[in-house]
GROMACS .gro file of C-alpha atoms in nm:
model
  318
    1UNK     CA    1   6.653   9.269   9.770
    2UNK     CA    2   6.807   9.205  10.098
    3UNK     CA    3   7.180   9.257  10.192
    4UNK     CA    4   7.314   8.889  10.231
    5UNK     CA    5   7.141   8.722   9.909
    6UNK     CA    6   7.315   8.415   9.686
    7UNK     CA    7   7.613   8.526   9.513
    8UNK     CA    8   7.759   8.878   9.650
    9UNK     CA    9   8.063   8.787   9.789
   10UNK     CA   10   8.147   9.117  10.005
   11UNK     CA   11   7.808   9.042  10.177
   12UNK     CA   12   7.822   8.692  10.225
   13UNK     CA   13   8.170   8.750  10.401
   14UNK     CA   14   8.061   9.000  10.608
   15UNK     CA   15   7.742   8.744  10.722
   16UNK     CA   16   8.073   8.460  10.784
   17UNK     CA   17   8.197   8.703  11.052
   18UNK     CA   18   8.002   8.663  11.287
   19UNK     CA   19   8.049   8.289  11.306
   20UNK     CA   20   8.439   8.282  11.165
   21UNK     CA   21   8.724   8.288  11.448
   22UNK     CA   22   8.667   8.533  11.765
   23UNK     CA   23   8.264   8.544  11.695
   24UNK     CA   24   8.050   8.693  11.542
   25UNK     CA   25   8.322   9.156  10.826
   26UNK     CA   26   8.939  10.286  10.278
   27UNK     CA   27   8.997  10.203  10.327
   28UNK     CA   28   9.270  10.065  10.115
   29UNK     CA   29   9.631  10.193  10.149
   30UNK     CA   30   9.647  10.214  10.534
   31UNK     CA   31   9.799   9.905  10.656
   32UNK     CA   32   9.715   9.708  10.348
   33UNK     CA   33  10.078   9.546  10.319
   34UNK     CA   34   9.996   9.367  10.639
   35UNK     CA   35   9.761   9.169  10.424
   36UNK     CA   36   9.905   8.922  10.175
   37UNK     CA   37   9.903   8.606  10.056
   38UNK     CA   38   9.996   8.282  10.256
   39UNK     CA   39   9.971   8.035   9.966
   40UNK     CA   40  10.019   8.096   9.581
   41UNK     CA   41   9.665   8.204   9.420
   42UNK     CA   42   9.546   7.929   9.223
   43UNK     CA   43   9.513   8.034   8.877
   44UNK     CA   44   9.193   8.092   8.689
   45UNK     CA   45   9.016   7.790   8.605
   46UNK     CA   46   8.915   7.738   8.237
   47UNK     CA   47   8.504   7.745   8.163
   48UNK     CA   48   8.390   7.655   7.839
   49UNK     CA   49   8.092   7.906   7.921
   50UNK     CA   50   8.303   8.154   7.896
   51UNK     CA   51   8.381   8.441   8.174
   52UNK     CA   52   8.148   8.444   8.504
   53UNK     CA   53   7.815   8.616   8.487
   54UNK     CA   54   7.865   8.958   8.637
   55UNK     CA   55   7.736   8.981   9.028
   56UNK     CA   56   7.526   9.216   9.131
   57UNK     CA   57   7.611   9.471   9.424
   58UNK     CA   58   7.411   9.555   9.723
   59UNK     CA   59   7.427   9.804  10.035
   60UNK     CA   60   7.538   9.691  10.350
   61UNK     CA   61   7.222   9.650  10.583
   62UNK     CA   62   7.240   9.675  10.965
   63UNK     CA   63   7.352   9.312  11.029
   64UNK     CA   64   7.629   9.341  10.814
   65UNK     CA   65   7.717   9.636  11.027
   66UNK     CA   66   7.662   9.449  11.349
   67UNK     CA   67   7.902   9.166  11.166
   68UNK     CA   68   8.144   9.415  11.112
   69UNK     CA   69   8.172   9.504  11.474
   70UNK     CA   70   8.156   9.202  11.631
   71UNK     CA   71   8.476   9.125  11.431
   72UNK     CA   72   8.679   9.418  11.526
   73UNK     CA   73   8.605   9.368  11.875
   74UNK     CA   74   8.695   9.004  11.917
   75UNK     CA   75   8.995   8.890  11.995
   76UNK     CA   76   9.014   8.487  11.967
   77UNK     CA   77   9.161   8.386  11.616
   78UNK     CA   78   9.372   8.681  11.652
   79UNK     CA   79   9.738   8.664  11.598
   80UNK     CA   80   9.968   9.001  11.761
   81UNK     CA   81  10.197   9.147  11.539
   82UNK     CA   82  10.238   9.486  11.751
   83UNK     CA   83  10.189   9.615  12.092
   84UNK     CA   84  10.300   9.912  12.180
   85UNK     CA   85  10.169  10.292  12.302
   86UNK     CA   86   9.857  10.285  12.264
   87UNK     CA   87   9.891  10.102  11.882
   88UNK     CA   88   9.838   9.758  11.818
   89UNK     CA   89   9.872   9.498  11.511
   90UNK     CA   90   9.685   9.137  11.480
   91UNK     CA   91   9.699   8.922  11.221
   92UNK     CA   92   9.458   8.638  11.107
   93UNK     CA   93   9.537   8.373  10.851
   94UNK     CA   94   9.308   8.251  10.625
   95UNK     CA   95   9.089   7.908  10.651
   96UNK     CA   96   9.196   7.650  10.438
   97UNK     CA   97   8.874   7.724  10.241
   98UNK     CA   98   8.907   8.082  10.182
   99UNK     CA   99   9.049   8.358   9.996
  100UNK     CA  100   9.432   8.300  10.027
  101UNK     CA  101   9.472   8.666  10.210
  102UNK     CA  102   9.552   8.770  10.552
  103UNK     CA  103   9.268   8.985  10.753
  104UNK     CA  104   9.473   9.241  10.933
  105UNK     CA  105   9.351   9.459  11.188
  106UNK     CA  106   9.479   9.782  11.347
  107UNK     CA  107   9.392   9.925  11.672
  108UNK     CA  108   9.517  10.302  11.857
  109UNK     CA  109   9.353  10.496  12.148
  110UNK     CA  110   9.323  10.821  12.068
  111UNK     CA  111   9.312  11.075  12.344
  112UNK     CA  112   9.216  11.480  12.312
  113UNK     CA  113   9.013  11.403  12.054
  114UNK     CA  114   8.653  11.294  12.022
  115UNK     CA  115   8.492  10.999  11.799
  116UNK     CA  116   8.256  11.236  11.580
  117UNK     CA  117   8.609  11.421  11.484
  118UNK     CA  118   8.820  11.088  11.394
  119UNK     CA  119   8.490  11.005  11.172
  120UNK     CA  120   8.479  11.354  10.998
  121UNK     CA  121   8.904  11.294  10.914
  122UNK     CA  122   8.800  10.946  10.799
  123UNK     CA  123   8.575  11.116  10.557
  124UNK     CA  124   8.693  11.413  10.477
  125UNK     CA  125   8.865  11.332  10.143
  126UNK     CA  126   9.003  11.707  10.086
  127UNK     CA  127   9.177  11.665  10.397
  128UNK     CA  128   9.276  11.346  10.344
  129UNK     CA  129   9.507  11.473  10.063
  130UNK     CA  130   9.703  11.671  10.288
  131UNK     CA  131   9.803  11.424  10.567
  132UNK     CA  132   9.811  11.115  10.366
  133UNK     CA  133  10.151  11.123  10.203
  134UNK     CA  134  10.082  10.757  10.064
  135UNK     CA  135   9.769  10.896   9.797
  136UNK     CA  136   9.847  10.923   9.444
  137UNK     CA  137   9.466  11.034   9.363
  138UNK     CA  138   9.150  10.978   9.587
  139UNK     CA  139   8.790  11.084   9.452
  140UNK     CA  140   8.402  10.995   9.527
  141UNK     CA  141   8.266  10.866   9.217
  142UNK     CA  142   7.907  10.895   9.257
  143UNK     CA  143   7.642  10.849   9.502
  144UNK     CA  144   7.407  10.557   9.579
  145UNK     CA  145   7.212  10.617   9.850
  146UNK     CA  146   7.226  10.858  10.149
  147UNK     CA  147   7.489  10.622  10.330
  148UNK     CA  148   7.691  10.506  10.049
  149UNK     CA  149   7.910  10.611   9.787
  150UNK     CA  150   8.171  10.442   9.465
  151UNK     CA  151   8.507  10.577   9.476
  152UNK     CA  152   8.837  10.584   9.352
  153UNK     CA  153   9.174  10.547   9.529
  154UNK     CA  154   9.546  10.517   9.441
  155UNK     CA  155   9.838  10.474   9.659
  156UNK     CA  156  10.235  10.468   9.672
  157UNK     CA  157  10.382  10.097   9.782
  158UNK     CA  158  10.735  10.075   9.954
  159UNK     CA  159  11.001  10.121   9.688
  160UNK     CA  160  11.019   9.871   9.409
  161UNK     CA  161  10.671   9.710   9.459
  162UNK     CA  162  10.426   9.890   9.199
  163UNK     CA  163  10.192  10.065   9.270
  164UNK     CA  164   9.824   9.978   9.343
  165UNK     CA  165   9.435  10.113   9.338
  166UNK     CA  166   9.098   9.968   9.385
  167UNK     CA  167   8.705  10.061   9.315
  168UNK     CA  168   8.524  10.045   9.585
  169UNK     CA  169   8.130  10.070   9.738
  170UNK     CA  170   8.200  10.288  10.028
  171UNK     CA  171   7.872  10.262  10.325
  172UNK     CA  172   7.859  10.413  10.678
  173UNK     CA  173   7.641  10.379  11.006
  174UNK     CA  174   7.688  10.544  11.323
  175UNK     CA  175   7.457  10.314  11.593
  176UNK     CA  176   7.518  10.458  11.988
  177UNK     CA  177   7.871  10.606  11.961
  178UNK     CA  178   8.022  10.346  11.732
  179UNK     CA  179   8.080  10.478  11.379
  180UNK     CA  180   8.122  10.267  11.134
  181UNK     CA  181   8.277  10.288  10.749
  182UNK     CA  182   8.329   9.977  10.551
  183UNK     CA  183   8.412   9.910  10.145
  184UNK     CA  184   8.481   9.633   9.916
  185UNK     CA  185   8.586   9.644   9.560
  186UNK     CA  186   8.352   9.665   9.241
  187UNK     CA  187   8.370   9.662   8.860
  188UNK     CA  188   8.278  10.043   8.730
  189UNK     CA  189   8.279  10.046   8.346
  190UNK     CA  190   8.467  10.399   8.328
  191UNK     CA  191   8.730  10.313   8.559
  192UNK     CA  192   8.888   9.990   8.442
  193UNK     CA  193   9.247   9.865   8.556
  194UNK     CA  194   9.510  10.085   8.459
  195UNK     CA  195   9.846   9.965   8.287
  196UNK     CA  196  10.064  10.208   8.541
  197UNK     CA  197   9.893  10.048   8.837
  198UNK     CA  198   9.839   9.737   8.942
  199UNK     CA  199   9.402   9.684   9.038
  200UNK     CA  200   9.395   9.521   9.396
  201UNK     CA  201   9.071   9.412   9.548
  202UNK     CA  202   8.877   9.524   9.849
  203UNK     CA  203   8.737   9.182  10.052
  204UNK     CA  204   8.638   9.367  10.310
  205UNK     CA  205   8.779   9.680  10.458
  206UNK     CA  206   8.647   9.924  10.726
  207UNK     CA  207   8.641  10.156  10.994
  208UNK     CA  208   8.515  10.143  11.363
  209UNK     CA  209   8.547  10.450  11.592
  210UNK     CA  210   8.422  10.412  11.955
  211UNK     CA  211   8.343  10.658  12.210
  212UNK     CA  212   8.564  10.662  12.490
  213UNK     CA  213   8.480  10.954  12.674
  214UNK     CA  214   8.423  11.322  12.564
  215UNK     CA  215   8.750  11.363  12.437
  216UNK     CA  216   8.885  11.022  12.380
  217UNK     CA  217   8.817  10.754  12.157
  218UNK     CA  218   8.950  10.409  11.992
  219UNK     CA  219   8.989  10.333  11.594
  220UNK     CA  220   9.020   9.991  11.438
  221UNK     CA  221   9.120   9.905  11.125
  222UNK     CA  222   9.034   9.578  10.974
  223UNK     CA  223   9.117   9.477  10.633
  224UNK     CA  224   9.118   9.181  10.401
  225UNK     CA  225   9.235   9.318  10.097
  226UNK     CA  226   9.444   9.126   9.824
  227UNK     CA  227   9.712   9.267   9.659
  228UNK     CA  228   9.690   9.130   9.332
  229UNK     CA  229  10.040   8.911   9.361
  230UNK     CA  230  10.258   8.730   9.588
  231UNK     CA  231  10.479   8.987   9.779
  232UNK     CA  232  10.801   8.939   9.991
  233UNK     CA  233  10.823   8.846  10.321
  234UNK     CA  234  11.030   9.164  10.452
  235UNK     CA  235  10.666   9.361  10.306
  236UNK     CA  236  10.523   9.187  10.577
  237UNK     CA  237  10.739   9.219  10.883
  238UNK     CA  238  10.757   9.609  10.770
  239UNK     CA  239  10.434   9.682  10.771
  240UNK     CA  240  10.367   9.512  11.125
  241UNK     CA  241  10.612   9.659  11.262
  242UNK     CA  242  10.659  10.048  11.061
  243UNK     CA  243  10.372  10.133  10.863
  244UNK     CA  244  10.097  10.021  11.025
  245UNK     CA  245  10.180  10.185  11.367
  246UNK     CA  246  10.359  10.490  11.173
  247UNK     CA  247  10.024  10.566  10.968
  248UNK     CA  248   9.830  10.513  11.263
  249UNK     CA  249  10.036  10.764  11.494
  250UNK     CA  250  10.039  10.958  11.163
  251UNK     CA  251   9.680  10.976  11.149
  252UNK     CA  252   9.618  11.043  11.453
  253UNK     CA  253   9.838  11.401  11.433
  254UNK     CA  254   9.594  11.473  11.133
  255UNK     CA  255   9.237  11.421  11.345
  256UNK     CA  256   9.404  11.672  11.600
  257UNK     CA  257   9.479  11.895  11.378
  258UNK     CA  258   9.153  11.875  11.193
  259UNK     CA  259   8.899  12.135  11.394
  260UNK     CA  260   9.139  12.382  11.321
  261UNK     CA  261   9.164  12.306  10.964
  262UNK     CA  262   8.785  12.261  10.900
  263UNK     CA  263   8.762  12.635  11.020
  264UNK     CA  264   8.951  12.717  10.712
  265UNK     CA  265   8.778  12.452  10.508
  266UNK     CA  266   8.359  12.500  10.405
  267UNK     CA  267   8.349  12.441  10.798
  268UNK     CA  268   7.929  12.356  10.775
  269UNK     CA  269   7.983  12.133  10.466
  270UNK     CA  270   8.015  11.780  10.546
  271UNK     CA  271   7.788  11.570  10.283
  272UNK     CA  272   7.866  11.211  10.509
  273UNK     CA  273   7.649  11.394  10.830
  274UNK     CA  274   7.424  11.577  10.575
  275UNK     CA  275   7.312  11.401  10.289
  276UNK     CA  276   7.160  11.678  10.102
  277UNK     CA  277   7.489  11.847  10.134
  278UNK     CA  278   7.548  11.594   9.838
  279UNK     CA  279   7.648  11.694   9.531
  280UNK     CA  280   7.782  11.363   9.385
  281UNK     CA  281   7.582  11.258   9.089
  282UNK     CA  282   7.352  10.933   9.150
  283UNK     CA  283   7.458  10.614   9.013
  284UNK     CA  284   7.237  10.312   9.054
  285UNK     CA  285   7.369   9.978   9.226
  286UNK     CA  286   7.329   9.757   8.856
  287UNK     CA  287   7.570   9.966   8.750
  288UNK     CA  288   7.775   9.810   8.914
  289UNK     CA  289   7.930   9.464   8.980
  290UNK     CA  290   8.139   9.268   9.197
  291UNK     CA  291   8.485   9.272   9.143
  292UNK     CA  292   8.655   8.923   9.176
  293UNK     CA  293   9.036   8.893   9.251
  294UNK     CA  294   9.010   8.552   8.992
  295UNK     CA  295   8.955   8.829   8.681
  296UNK     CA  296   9.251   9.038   8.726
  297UNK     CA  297   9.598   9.030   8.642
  298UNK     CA  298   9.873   8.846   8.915
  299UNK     CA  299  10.186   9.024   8.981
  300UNK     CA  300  10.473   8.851   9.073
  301UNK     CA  301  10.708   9.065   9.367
  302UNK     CA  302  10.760   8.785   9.616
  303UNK     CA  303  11.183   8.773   9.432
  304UNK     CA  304  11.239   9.180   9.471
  305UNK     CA  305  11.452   9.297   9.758
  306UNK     CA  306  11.358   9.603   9.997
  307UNK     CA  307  11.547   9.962   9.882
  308UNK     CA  308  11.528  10.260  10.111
  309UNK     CA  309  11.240  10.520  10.046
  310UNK     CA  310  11.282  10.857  10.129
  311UNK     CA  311  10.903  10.898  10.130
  312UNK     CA  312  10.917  10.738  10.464
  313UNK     CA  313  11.151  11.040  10.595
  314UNK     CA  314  10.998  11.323  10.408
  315UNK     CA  315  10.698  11.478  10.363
  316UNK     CA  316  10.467  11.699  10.564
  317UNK     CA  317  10.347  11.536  10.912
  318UNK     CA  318  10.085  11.815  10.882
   0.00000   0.00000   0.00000
């Protein structure tokens, strides 16, 4: 079955990249409250068929890939949100047509470090639970194939939104010093929506770190990822112009840091380089299905006014 065929949604939006605004398609939690809803989500509509037949889920091939890329390096269609040293914020509304959800994408220049270490950090989920003050739990699932995984993630939302989490297929590619991670949401039966958290829903979310140099590289975010709700406007403005560049700068502390760490840390063991290395056990893909937005619960926030956090001015910077 090829990547791309009638009725999988993640793929079929990756394909509509590379013809959608600017040319030619984590992961949840960083920068995700840039992307909310424009419009009201139209509510379910009734079928006398009862619920939707259940979609199945396939692996990202090298197009979608390509599609993913393309997209994170155009710029047309692209609205800035953020421009400052060495971080910047764009913004894309959606088409009339389409998911009522922002795309959001993220962009810093990293220096004194090199690409294969930002991809190891982006990876490395061990590590990720020390630098990523925002995780309430984060765990691999099980294993698909060689360059793809199902996970689990939970994060903290700015103080008095509830918190979210997602399910997500998880596939990576490195192709001539670009590497490449990119997820969208699926239905696992052991892992349904909680009642403490609120179930969002990966469109599309991913990775791209590109070679700059020996030492230097770039990292884009880009994200569609809805929320499950309509959310205030000062969530917006906060997270263009505070979170996203604070996790970003945040982040990038955390990939220097990293060598050092990994030292400490099973320094040979790194399961995304070496797939054998793996010791996730194997799911296969009808296991699984699509997760739609349409079949989970709304959540109303867009009435709740902003209260300071003290996360934002504690915790370790590592």
């Amino acid at each position: 079955m090829q990547w791309g065929g009638t009725g999988t949604r993640g793929v079929e939006l990756l394909r509509q990249l590379r013809v959608g605004p600017g040319g030619g398609g984590a992961l949840p939690g960083t920068c995700v409250w840039l992307v909310v809803f424009t419009r009201p989500p139209p509510p379910p509509a009734a079928s006398a068929a009862g619920p939707p037949p259940m979609e199945p889920v396939q692996v990202p091939d090298a197009d979608a890939f390509r599609a993913f890329q393309a997209q994170c390096e155009a710029e047309q269609g692209w609205q800035s949100n953020y421009s400052r040293e060495g971080v910047g914020v764009w913004v894309q509304p959606p088409p009339p047509a389409g998911p009522a959800v922002h795309r959001v994408k993220c962009r810093i220049d990293i220096q004194d470090v090199p690409a294969e270490t930002v991809y190891d950090v982006l990876h490395d989920i061990e590590y990720r639970r020390k630098w990523d003050m925002s995780v309430i739990d984060t765990h691999d699932i099980a294993r698909l194939t060689d360059n793809a995984d199902v996970g689990y993630y939970a994060w903290k939302c700015p103080k008095p939104l509830k918190n979210r989490d997602v399910v997500t297929l998880r596939s990576w590619q490195v192709v001539d010093k670009s590497y490449m991670i990119i997820n969208f949401s699926v239905k696992h039966l052991q892992y349904p929506p909680r009642k403490d958290l609120v179930r969002a829903v990966s469109i599309l979310a991913g990775y791209l770190v590109q070679s700059t140099g020996p030492d230097s590289c770039t990292l884009t975010y880009l994200a569609q990822v809805d929320p499950k709700g309509s959310l205030p406007k000062w969530v917006v403005n906060k997270a263009s112009q505070y979170l996203a560049p604070r996790i970003l700068k945040k982040m990038y502390k955390a990939c220097l840091k990293y060598p050092s760490w990994k030292q400490q840390h099973n320094v040979s063991v790194k399961p995304w380089l070496y797939p054998k290395q793996n010791k996730l056990p194997t799911m296969v893909l009808s296991d699984l299905a699509l997760q739609h937005a349409a079949s989970l619960e709304n959540i109303d926030e867009s009435s709740l006014s902003e209260v300071k956090d003290e996360r934002e001015h504690s915790g370790s910077e590592n």
